[in-house]
mmCIF file of C-alpha atoms in Angstrom:
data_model
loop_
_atom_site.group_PDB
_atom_site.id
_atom_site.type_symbol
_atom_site.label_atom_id
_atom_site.label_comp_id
_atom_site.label_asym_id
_atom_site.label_seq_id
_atom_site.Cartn_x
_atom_site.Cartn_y
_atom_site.Cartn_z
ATOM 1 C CA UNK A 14 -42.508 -6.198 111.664
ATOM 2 C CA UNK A 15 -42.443 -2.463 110.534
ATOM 3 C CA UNK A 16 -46.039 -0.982 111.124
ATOM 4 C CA UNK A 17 -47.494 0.730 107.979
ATOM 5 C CA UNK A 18 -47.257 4.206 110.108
ATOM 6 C CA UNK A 19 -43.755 4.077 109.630
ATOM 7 C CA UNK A 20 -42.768 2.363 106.033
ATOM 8 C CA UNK A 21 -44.883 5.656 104.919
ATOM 9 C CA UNK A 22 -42.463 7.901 106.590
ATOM 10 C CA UNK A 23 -39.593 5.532 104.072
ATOM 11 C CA UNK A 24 -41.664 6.560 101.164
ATOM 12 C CA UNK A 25 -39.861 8.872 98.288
ATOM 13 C CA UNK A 26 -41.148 9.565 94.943
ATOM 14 C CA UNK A 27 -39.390 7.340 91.994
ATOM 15 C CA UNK A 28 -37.213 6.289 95.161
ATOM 16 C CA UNK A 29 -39.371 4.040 97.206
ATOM 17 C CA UNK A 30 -43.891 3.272 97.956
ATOM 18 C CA UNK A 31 -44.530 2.122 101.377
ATOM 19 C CA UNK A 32 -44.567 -1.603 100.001
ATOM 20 C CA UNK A 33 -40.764 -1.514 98.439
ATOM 21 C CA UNK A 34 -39.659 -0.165 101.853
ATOM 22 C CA UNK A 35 -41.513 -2.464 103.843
ATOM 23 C CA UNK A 36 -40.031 -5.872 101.506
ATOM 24 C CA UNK A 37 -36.456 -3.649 102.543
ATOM 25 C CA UNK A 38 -37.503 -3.586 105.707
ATOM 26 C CA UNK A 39 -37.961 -7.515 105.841
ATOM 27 C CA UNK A 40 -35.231 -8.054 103.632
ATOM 28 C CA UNK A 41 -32.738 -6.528 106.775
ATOM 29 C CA UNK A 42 -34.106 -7.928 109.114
ATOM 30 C CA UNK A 43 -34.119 -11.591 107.603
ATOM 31 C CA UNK A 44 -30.474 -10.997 107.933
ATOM 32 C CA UNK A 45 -30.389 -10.385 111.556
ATOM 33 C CA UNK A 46 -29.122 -13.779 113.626
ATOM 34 C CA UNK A 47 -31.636 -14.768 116.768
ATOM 35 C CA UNK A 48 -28.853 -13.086 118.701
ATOM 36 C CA UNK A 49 -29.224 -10.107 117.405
ATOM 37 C CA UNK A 50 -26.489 -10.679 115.549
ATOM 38 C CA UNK A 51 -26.662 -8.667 112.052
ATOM 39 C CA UNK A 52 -23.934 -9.869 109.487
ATOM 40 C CA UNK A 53 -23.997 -8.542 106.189
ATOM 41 C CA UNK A 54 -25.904 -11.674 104.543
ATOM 42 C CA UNK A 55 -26.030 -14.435 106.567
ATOM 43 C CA UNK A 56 -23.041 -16.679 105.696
ATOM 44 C CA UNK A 57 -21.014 -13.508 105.406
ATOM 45 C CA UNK A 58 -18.878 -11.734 108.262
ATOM 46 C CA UNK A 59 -20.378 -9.521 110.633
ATOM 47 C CA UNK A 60 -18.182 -5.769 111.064
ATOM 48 C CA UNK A 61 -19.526 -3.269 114.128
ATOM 49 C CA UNK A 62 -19.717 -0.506 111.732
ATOM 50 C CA UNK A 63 -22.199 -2.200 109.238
ATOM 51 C CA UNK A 64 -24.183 -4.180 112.177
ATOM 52 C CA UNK A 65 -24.666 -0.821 113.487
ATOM 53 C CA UNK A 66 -25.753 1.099 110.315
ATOM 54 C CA UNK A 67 -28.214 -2.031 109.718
ATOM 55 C CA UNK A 68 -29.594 -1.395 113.331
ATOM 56 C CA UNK A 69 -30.327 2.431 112.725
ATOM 57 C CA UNK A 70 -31.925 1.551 109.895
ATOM 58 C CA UNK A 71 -34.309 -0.641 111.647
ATOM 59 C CA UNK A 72 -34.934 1.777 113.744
ATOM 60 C CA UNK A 73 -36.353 4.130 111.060
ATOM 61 C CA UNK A 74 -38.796 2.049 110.239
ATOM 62 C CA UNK A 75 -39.791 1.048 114.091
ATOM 63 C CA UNK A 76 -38.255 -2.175 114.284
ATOM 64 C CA UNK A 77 -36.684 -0.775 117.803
ATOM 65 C CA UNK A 78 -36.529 -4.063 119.468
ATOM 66 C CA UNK A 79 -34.352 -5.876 116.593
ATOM 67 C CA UNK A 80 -32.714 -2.679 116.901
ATOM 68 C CA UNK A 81 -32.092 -2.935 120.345
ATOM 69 C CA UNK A 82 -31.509 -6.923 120.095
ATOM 70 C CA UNK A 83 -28.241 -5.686 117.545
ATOM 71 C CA UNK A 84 -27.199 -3.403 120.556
ATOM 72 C CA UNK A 85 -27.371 -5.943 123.160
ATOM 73 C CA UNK A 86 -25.161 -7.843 120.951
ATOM 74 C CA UNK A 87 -22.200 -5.040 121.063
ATOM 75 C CA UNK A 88 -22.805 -5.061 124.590
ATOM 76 C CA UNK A 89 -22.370 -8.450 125.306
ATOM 77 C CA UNK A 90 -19.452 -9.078 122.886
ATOM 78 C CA UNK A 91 -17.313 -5.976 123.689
ATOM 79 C CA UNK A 92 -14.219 -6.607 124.352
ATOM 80 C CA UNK A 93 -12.305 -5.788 127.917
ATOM 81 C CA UNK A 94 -10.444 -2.507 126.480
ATOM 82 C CA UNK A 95 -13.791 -1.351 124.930
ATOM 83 C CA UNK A 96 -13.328 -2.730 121.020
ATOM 84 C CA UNK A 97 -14.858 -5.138 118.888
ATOM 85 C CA UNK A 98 -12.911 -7.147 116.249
ATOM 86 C CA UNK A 99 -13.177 -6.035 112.611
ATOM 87 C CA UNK A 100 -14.861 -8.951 111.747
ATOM 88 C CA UNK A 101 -17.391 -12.355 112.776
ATOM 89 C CA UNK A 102 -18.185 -15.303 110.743
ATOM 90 C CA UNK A 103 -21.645 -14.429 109.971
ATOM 91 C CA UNK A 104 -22.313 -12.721 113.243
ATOM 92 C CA UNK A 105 -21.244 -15.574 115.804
ATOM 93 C CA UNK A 106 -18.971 -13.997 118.595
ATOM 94 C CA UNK A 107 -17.000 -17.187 118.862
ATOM 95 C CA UNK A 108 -15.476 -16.902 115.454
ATOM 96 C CA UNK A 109 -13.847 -13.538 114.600
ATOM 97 C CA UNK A 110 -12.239 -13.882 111.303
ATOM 98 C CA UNK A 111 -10.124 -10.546 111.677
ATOM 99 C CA UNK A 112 -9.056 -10.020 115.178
ATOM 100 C CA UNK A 113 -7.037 -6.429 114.556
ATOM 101 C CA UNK A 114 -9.933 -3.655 116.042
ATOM 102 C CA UNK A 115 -10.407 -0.850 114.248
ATOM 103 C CA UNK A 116 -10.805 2.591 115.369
ATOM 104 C CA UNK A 117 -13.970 3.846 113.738
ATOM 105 C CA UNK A 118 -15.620 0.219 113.758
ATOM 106 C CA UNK A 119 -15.671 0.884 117.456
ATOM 107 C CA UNK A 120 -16.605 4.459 117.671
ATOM 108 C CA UNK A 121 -19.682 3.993 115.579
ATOM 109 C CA UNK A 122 -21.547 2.180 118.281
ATOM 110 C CA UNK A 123 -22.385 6.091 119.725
ATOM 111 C CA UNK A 124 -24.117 6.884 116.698
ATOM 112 C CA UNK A 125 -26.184 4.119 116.970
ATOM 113 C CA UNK A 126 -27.046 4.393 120.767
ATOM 114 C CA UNK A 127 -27.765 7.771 120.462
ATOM 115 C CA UNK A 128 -29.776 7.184 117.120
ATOM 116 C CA UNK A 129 -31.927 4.860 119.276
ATOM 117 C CA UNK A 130 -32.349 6.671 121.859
ATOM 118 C CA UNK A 131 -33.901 9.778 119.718
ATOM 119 C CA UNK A 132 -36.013 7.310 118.112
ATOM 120 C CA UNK A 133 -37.449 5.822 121.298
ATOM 121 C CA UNK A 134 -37.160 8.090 124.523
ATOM 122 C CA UNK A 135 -35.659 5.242 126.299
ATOM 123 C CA UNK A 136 -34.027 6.471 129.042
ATOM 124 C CA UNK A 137 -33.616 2.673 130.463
ATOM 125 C CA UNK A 138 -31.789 1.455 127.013
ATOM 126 C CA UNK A 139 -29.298 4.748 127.571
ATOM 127 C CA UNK A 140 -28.881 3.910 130.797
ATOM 128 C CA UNK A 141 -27.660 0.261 130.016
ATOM 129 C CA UNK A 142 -25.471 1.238 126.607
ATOM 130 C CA UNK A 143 -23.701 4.433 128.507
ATOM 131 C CA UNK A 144 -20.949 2.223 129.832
ATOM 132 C CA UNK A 145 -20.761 0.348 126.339
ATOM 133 C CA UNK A 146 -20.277 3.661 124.681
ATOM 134 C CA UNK A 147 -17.816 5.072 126.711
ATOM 135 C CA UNK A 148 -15.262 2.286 127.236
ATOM 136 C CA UNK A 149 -15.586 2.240 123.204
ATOM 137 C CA UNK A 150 -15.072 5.781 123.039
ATOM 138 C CA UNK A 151 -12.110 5.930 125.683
ATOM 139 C CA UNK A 152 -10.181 2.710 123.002
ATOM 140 C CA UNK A 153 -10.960 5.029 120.394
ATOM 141 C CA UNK A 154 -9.036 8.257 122.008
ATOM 142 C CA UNK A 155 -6.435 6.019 123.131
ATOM 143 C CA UNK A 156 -5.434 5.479 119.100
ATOM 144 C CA UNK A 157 -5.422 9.547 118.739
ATOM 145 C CA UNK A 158 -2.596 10.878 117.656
ATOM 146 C CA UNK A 159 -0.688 14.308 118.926
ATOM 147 C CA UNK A 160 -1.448 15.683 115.544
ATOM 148 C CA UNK A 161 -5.234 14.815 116.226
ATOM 149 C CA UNK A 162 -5.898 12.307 114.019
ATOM 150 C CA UNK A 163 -7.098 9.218 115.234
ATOM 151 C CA UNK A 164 -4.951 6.114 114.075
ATOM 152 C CA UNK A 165 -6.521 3.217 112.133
ATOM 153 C CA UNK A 166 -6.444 0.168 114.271
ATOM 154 C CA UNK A 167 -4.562 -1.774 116.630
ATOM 155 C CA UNK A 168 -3.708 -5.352 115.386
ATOM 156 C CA UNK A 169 -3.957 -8.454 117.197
ATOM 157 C CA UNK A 170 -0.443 -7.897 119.476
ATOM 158 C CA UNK A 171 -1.326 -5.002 120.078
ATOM 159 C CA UNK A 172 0.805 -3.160 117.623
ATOM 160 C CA UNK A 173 -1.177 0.356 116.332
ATOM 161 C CA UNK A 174 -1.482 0.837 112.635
ATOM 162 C CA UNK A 175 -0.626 4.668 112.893
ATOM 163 C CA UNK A 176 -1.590 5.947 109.588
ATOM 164 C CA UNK A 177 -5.013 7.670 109.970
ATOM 165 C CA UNK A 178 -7.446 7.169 107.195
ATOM 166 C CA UNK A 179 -9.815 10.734 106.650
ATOM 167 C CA UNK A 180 -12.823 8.425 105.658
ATOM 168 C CA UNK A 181 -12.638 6.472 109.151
ATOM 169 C CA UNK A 182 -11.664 9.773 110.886
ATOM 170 C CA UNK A 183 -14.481 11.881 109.580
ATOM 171 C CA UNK A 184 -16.807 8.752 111.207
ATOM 172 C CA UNK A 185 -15.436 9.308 114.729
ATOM 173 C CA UNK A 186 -15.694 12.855 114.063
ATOM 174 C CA UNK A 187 -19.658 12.199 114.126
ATOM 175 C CA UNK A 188 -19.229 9.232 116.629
ATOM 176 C CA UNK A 189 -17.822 11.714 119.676
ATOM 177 C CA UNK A 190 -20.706 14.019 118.808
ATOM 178 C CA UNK A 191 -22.850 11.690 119.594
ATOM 179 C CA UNK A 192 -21.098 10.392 122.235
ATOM 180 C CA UNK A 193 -20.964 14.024 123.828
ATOM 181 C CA UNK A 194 -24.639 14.410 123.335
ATOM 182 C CA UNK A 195 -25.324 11.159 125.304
ATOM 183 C CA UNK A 196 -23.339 12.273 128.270
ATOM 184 C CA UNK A 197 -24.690 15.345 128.256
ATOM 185 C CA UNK A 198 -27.940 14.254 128.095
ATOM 186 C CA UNK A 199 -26.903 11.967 131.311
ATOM 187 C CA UNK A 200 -25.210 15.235 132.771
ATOM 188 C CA UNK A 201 -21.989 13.768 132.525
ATOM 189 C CA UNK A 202 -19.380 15.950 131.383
ATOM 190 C CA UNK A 203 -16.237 14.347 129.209
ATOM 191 C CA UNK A 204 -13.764 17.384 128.320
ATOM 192 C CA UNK A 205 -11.573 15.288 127.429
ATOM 193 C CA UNK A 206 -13.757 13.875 124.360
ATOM 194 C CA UNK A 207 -14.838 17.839 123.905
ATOM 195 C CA UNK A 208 -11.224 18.506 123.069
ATOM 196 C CA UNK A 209 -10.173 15.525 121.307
ATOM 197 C CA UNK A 210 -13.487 16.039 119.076
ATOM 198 C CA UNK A 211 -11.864 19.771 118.567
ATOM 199 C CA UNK A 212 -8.990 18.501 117.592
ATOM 200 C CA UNK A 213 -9.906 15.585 115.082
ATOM 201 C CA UNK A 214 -12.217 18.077 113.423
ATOM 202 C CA UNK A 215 -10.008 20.607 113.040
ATOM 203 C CA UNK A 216 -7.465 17.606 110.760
ATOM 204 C CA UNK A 217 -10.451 16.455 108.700
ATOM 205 C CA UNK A 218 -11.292 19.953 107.737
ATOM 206 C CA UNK A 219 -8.185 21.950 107.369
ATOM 207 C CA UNK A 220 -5.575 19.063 107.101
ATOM 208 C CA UNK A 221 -5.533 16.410 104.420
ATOM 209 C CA UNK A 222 -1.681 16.109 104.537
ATOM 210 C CA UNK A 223 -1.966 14.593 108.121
ATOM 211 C CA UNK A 224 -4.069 11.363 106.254
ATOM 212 C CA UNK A 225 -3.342 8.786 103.852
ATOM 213 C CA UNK A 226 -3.866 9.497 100.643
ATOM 214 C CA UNK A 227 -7.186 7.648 99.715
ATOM 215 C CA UNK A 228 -7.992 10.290 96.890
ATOM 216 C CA UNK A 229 -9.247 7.430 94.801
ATOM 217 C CA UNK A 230 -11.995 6.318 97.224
ATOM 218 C CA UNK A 231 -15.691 8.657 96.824
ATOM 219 C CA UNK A 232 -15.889 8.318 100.619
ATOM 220 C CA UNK A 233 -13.139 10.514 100.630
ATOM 221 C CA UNK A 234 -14.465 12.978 98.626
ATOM 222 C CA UNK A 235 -18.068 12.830 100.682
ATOM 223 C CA UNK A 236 -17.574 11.682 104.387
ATOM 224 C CA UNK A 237 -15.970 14.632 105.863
ATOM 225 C CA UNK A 238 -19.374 16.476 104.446
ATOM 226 C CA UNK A 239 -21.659 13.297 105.472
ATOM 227 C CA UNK A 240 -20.157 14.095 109.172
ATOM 228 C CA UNK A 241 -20.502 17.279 109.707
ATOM 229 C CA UNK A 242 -16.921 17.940 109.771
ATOM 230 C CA UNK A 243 -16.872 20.435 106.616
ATOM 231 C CA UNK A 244 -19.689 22.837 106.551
ATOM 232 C CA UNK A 245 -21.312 25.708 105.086
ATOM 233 C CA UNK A 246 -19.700 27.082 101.724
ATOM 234 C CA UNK A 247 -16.034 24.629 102.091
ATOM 235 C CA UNK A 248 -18.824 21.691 102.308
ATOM 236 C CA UNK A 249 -20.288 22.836 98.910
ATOM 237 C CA UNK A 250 -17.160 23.355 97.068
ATOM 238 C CA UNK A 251 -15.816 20.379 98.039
ATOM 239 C CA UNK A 252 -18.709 17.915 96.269
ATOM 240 C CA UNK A 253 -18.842 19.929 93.117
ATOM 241 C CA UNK A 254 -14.888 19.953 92.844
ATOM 242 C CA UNK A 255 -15.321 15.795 92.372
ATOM 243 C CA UNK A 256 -18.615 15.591 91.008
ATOM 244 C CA UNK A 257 -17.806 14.970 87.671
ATOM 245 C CA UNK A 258 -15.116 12.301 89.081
ATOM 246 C CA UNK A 259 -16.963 10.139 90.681
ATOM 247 C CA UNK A 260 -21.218 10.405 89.864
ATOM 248 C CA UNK A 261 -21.664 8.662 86.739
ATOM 249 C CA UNK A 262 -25.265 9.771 85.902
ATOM 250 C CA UNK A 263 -28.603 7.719 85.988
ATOM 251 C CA UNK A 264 -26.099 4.670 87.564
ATOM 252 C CA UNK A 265 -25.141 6.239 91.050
ATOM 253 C CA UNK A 266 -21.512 7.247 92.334
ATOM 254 C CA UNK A 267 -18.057 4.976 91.777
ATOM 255 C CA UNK A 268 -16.305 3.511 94.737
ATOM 256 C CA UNK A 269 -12.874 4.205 93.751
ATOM 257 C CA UNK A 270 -12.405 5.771 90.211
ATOM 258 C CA UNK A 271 -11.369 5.419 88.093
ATOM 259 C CA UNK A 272 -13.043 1.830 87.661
ATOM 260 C CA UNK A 273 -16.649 1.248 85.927
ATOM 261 C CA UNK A 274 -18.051 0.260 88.968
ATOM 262 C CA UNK A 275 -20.696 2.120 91.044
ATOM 263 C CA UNK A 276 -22.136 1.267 94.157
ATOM 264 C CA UNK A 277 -24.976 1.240 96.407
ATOM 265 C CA UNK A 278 -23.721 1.978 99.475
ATOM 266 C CA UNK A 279 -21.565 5.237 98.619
ATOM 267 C CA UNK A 280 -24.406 6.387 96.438
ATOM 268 C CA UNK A 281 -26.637 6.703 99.461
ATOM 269 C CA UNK A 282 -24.329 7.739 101.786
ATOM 270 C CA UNK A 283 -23.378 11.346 98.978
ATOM 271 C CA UNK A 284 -27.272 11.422 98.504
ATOM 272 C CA UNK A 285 -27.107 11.595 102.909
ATOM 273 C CA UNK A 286 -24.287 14.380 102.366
ATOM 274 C CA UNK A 287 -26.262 16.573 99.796
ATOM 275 C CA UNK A 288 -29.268 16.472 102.297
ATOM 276 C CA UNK A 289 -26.659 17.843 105.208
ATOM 277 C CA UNK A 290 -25.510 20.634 102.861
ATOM 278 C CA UNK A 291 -29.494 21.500 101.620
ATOM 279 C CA UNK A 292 -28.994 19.913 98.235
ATOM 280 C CA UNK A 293 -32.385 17.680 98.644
ATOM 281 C CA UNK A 294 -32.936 17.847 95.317
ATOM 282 C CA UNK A 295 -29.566 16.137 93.775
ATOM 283 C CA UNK A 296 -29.833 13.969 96.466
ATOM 284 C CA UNK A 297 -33.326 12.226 95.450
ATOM 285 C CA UNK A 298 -31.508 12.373 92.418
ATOM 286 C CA UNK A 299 -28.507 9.994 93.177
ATOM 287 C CA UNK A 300 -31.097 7.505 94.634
ATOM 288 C CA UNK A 301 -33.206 7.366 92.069
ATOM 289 C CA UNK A 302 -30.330 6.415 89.844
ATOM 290 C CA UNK A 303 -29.398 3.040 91.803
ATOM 291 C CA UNK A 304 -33.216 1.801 91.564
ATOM 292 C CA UNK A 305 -31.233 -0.778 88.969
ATOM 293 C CA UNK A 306 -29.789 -2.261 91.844
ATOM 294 C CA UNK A 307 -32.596 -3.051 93.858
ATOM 295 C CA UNK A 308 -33.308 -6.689 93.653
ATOM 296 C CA UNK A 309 -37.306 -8.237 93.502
ATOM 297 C CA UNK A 310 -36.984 -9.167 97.020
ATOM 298 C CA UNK A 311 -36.535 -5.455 98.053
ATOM 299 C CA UNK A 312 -32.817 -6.119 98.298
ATOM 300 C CA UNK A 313 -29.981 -3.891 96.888
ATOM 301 C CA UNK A 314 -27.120 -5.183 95.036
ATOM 302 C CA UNK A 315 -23.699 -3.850 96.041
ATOM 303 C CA UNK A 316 -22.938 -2.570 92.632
ATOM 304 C CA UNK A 317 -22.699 -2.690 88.916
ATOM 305 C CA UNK A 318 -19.524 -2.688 86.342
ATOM 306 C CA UNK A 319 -21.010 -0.650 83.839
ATOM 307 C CA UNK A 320 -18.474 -1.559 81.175
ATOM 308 C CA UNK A 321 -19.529 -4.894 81.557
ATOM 309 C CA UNK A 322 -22.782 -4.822 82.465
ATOM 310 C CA UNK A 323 -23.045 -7.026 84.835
ATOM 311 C CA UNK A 324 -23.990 -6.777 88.614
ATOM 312 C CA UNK A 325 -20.512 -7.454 90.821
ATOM 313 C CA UNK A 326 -20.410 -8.826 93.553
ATOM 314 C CA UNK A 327 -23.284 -10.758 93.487
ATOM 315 C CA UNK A 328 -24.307 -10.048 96.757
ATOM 316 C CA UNK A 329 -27.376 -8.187 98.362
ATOM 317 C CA UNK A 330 -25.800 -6.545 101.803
ATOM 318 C CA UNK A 331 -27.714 -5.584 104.801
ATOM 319 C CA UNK A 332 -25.769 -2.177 105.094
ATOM 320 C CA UNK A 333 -26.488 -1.043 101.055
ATOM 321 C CA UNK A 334 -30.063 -1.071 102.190
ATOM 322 C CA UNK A 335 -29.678 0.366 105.541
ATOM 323 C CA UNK A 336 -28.240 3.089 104.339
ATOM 324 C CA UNK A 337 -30.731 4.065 101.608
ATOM 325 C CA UNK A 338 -33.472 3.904 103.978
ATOM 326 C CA UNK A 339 -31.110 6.198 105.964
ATOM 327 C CA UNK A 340 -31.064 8.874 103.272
ATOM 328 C CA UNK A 341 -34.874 8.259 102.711
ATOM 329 C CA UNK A 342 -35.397 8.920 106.249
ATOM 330 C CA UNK A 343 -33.358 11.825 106.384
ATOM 331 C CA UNK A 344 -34.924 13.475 103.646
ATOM 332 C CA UNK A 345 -38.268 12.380 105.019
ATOM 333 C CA UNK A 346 -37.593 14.183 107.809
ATOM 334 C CA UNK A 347 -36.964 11.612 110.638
ATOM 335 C CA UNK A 348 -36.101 13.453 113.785
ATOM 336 C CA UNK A 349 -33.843 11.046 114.903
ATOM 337 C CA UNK A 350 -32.149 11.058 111.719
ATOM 338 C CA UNK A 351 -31.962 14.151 110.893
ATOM 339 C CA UNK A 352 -30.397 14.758 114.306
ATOM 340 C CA UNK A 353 -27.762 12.415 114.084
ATOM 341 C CA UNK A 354 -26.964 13.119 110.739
ATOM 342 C CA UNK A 355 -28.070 16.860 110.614
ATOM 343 C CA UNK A 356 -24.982 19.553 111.182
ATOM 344 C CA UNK A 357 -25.118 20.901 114.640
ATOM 345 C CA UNK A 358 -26.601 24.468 114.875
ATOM 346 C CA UNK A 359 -23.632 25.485 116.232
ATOM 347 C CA UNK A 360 -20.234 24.070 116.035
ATOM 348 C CA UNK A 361 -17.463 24.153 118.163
ATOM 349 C CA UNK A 362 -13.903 26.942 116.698
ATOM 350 C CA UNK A 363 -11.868 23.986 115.370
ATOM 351 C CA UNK A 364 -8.797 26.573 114.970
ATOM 352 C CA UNK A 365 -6.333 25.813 117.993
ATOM 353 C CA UNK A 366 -4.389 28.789 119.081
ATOM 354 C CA UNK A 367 -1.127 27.666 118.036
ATOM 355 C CA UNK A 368 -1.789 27.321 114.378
#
């Protein structure tokens, strides 16, 4: 299990002690199949994206071989153009339950890998995943669209769902960054992903028009900040000109407004984006107001109807706590966290020169 060296890096005033993050520590990794399989509850379906954000979050505590047990899973079940279905009966490989593949389900494998990597040093694990992450990365480029977008998913036949989604987009946005900095960390070079990373950055940022509208969603609002996509001043103004839309205070941040129902998950991922854009402060904030969700077994419940009072759906998902201990070990300062979800030092002119 986690050592006590590391659950003390998890710790955050009013947030979490060493001995909540260590019972959220356990409480993932109960989750995680023999496999390395890591649904998210077991009996539930398994999606890359959230197996993935489970595994990083292992990783922060120094769980790196149930980490690395979840990777080997990707890489064994990857399909022969480089995808993953968008979903597994709890975890097993022999029982998708949604066979379309979706384009930023695949991508995020690159965070992870590289994520690992930062955490550990091992060149041997990079070695083994590079071919994973590039035949996932070369699917995902083969859904991008001339306008630079990158469409949602290809279904079962193989017919593309071309409507891009800025939510999913702004997640391959940090996916090729990571997938850049792991080939050139091999010496590798992939143009080709430096340009189509110009491209899709340049949509998120200066483009809404080019994605469905998904206005109602708070991952709209945050992700393209969470990414790294919109920095510096834009960044700012865009969380304050929804704040009052979707953070209902002392409860945590609304999934889609305008219902009564806030949620773990995208309450940790805006505390992550305040952290990228220096608000640290507001950001312990948010996750101190969804300690009502965490359950006695160190657990967090989805999220809460406030109108109602009542905890919906009652289910305690590997990915809610993965990614608080995320935003605990970003604002801890985690170096592999904060790498992977810091904004580069310097970032590419998104601005092509015909527009």
């Amino acid at each position: 299990m986690s050592s006590p060296e590391r659950t003390e890096l998890l710790t955050l005033p009013g947030v979490l002690t060493a001995e909540q993050a260590a019972a959220t520590v356990a409480g993932i990794a109960a989750q995680q199949r023999p496999d390395g399989a890591i649904p998210w509850f077991r009996g539930h379906h398994l999606d890359p994206w959230d197996h993935v954000e489970a595994a990083m979050a292992l990783d922060t505590a120094g769980e790196h071989a149930r980490a690395e047990a979840a990777y080997a899973w990707l890489a064994r079940h990857q399909l022969p153009d480089g995808s993953w279905y968008a979903a597994y009966a709890d975890g097993d490989a022999n029982a998708p339950t949604d066979l379309g593949r979706e384009s930023n389900f695949c991508a995020y494998v690159a965070v992870g890998v590289w994520h690992h990597y930062l955490a550990t040093g091992d060149d041997t694990f990079l070695d083994r995943m590079w071919p994973v992450v590039a035949a996932a990365t070369g699917f995902v480029l083969g859904l991008q669209r001339p306008d630079g977008t990158v469409a949602w998913k290809r279904e079962q036949d193989g017919t593309v769902r071309t409507e891009a989604l800025l939510t999913g987009c702004s997640s391959i946005y940090q996916a090729l960054r990571c997938a850049l900095a792991v080939a050139e960390h091999r010496e590798e070079p992939q143009p080709d992903w430096e340009l189509a990373f110009g491209r899709l950055g340049h949509a998120v940022a200066r483009h809404p028009e080019r994605f469905a509208d998904k206005s109602r969603y708070s991952m709209d609002w945050y992700y393209p900040v969470l990414t790294g996509a919109v920095t510096g001043p834009a960044a700012k103004e865009r969380i304050e000109a929804d704040w009052d839309r979707f953070v209902v205070p002392g409860l945590g941040v609304r999934c889609v407004t305008p219902n009564p129902w806030v949620t773990g998950g995208e309450s940790a991922e805006l505390a992550l984006a305040l952290w990228v854009t220096g608000e640290s402060d507001r950001a312990v904030e948010i996750l101190r107001s969804i300690n009502h969700l965490r359950a006695g077994n160190g657990m967090y419940w989805t999220g809460y109807v406030f109108e109602d009072d009542a905890v919906w759906p009652r289910e305690q998902t590997a990915w809610t706590a993965g990614a608080l201990l995320l935003a605990v070990a970003a604002l801890g300062g985690d170096p592999a966290t904060t790498d992977v979800f810091g904004v580069p030092a310097t970032t590419p002119d998104l601005t092509p020169p015909c527009c």
